[in-house]
PDB file of C-alpha atoms in Angstrom:
ATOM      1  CA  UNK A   9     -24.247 -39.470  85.613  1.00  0.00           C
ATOM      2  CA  UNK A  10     -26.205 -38.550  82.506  1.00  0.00           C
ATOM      3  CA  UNK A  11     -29.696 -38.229  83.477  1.00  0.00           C
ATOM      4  CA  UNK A  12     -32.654 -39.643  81.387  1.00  0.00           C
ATOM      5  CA  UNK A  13     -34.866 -37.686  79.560  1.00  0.00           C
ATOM      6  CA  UNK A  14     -37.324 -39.794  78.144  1.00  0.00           C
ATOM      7  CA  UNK A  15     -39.860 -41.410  80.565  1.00  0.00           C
ATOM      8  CA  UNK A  16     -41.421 -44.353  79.682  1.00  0.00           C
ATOM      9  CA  UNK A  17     -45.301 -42.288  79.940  1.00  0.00           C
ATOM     10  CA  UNK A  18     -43.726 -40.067  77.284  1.00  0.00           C
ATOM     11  CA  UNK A  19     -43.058 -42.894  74.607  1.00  0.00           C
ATOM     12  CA  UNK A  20     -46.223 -44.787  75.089  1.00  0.00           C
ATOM     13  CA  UNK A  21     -47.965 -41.377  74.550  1.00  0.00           C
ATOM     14  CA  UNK A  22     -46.016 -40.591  70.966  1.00  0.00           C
ATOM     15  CA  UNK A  23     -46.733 -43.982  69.770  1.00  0.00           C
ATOM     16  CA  UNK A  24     -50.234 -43.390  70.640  1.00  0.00           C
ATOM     17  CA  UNK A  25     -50.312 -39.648  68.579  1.00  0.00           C
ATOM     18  CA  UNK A  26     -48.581 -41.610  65.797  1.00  0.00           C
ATOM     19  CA  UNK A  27     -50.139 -44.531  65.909  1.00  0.00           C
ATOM     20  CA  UNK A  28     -53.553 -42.475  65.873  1.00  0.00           C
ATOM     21  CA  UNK A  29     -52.754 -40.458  62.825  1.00  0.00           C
ATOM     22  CA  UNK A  30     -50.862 -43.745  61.103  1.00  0.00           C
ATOM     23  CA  UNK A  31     -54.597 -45.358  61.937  1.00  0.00           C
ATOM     24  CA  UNK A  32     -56.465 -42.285  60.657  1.00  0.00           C
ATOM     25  CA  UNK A  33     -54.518 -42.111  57.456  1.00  0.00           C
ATOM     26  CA  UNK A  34     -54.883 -45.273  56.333  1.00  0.00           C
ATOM     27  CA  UNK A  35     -58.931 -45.578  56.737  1.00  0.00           C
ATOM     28  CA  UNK A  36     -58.827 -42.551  54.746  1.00  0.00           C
ATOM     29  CA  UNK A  37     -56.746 -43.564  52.265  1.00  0.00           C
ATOM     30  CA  UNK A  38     -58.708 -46.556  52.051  1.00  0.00           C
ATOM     31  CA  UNK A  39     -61.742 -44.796  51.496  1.00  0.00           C
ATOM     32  CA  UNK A  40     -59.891 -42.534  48.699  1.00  0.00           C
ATOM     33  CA  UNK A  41     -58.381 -45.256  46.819  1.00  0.00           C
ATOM     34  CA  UNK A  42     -61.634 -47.064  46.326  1.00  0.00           C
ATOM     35  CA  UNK A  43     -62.841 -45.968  43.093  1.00  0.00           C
ATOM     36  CA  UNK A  44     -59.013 -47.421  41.987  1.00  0.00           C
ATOM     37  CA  UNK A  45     -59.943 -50.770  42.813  1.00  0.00           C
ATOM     38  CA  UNK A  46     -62.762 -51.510  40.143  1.00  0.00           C
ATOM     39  CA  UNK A  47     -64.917 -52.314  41.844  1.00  0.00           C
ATOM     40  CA  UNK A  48     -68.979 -53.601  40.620  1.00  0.00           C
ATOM     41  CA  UNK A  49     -71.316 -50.704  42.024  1.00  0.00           C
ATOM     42  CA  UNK A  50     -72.869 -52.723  45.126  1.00  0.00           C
ATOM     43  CA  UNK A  51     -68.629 -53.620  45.909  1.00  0.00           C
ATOM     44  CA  UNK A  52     -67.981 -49.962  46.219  1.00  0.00           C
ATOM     45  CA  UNK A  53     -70.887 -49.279  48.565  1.00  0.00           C
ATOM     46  CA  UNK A  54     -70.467 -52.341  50.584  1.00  0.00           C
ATOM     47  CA  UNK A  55     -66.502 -50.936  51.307  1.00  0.00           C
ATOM     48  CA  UNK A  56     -67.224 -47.492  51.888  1.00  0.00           C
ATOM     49  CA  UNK A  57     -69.665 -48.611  54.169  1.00  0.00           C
ATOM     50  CA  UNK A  58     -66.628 -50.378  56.138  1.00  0.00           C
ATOM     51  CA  UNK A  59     -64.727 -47.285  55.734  1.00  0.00           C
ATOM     52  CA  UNK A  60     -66.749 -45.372  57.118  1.00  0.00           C
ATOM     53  CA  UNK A  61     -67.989 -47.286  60.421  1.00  0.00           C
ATOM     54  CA  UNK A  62     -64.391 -47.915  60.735  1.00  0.00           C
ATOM     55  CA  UNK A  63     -63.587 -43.787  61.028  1.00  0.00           C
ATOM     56  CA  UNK A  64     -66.834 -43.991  63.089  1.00  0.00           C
ATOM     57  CA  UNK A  65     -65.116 -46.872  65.125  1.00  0.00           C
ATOM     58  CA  UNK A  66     -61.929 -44.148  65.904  1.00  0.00           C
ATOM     59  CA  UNK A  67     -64.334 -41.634  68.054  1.00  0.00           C
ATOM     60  CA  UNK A  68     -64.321 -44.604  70.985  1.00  0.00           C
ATOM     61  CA  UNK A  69     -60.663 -45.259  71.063  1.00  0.00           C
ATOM     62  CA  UNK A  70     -59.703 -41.261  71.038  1.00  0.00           C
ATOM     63  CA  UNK A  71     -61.918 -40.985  74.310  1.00  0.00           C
ATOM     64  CA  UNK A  72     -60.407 -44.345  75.915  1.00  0.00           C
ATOM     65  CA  UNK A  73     -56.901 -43.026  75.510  1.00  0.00           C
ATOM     66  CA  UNK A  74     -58.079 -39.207  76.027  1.00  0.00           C
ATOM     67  CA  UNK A  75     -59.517 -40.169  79.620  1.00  0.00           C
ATOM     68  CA  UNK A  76     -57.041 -42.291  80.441  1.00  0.00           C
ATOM     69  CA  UNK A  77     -54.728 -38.965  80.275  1.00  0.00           C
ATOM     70  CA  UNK A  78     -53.469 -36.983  82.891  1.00  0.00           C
ATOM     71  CA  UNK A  79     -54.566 -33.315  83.891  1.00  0.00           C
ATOM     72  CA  UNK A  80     -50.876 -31.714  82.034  1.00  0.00           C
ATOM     73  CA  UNK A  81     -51.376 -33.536  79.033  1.00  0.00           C
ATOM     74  CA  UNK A  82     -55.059 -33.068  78.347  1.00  0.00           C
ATOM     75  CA  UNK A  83     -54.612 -29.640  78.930  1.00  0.00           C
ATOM     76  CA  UNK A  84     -51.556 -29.373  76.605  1.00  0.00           C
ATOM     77  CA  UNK A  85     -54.153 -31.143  74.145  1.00  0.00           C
ATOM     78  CA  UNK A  86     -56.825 -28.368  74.843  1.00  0.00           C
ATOM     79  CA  UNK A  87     -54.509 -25.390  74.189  1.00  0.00           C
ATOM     80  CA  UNK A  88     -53.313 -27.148  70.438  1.00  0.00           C
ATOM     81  CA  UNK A  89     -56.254 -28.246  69.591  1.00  0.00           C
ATOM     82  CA  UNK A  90     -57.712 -24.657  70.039  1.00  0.00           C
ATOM     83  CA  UNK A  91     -54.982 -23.268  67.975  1.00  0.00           C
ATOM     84  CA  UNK A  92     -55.360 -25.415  65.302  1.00  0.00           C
ATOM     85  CA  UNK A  93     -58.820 -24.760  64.855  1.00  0.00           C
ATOM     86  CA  UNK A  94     -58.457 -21.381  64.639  1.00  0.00           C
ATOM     87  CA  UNK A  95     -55.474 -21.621  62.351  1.00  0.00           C
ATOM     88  CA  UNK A  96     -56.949 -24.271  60.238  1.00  0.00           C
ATOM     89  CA  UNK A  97     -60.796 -22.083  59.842  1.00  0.00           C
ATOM     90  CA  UNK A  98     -58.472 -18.965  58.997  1.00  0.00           C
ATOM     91  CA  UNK A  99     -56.152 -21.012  56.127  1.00  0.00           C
ATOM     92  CA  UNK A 100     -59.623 -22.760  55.202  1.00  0.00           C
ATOM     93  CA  UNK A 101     -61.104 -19.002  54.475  1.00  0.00           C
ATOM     94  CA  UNK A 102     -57.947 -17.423  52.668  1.00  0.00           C
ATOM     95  CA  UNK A 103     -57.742 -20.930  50.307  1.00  0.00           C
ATOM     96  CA  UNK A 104     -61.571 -20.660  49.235  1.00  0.00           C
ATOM     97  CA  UNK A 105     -60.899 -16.792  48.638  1.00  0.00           C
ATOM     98  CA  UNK A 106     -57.568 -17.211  47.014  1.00  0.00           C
ATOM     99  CA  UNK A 107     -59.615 -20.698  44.909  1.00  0.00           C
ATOM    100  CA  UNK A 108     -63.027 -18.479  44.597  1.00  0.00           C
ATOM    101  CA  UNK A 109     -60.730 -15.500  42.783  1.00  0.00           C
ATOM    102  CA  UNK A 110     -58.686 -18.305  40.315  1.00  0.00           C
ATOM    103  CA  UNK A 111     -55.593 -17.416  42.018  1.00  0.00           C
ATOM    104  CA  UNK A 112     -54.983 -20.575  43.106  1.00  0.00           C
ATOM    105  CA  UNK A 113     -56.163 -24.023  41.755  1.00  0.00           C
ATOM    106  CA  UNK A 114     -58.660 -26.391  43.056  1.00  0.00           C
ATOM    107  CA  UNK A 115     -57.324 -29.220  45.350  1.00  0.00           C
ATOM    108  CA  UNK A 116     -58.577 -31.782  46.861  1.00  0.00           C
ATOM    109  CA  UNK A 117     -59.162 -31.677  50.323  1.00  0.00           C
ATOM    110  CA  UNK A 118     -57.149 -34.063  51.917  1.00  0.00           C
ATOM    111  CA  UNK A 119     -54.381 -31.544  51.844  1.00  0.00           C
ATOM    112  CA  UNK A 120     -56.759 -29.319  53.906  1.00  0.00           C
ATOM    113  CA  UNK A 121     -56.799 -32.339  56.457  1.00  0.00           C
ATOM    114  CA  UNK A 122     -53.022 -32.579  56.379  1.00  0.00           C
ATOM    115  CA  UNK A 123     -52.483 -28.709  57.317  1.00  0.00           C
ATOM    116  CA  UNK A 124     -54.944 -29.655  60.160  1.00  0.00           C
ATOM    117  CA  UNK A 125     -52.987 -32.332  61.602  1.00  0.00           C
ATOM    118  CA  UNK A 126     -49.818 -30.338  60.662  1.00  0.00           C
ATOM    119  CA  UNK A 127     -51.069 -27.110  62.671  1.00  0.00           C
ATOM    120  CA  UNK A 128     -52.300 -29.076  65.563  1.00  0.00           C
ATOM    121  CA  UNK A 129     -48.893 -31.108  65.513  1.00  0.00           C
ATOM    122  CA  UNK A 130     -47.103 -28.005  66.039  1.00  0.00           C
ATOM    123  CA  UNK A 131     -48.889 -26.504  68.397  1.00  0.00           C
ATOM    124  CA  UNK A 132     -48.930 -29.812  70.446  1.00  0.00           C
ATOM    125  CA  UNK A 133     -44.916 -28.995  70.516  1.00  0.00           C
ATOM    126  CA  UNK A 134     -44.903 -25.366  71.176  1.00  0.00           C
ATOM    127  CA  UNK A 135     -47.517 -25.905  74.110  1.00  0.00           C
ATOM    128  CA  UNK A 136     -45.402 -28.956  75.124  1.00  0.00           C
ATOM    129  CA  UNK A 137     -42.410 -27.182  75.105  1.00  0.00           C
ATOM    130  CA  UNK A 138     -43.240 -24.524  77.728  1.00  0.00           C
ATOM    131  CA  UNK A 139     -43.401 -27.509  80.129  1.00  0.00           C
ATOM    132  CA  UNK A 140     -40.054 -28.944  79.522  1.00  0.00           C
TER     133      UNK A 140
END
């Protein structure tokens, strides 16, 4: 008899993580694609003003579904979320060097935020693999 390996806590906690970072992409694309739109002046302000309450609106949910975690998984969140930090302040420091020197070209930052999520993606498995 094959056992299963996929309990049904475990899916409804990945389509949270996705679902979060779908969620979080798309305000922020929003907010980046903007200027695109042509917008009059007042327009603009008016929707970045609903881009931003609507990131603002994100802090809420994250601590419904963070406290409604259990002890194993907020710690796994604790440990990746401290290693992405760490790893994301050290690649922030050797970019500016590397972009302060002309080694490397400017870039806009939203590929900073995507080595964040990347780093803390990874170390959500490595942490979560130590359990399985």
């Amino acid at each position: 008899m094959a056992k299963n390996l996929v309990v049904p806590g475990q899916v409804r906690y990945l389509f949270n993580i996705i679902g979060g970072v779908v969620l979080l992409t798309g305000v922020i694309a929003a907010g980046v694609c903007l200027k695109s739109f042509g917008l009059a002046p007042t327009a603009n302000m008016v929707a970045l003003a609903v881009v931003l309450l609507a990131l603002l609106a994100l802090f809420p949910l994250v601590r419904s579904v963070s406290h409604r975690m259990d002890e194993l998984q907020q710690a796994l969140h604790e440990k990746a979320s401290a290693a992405a930090l760490a790893l994301s302040v050290a690649l922030a420091a050797v970019v500016g060097v590397l972009q302060a020197n002309d080694v490397i070209p400017l870039f806009n930052q939203l590929w900073t935020f995507a080595a964040i999520v990347a780093l803390w993606a990874i170390g959500l498995m490595l942490t979560d693999a130590k359990f399985k």
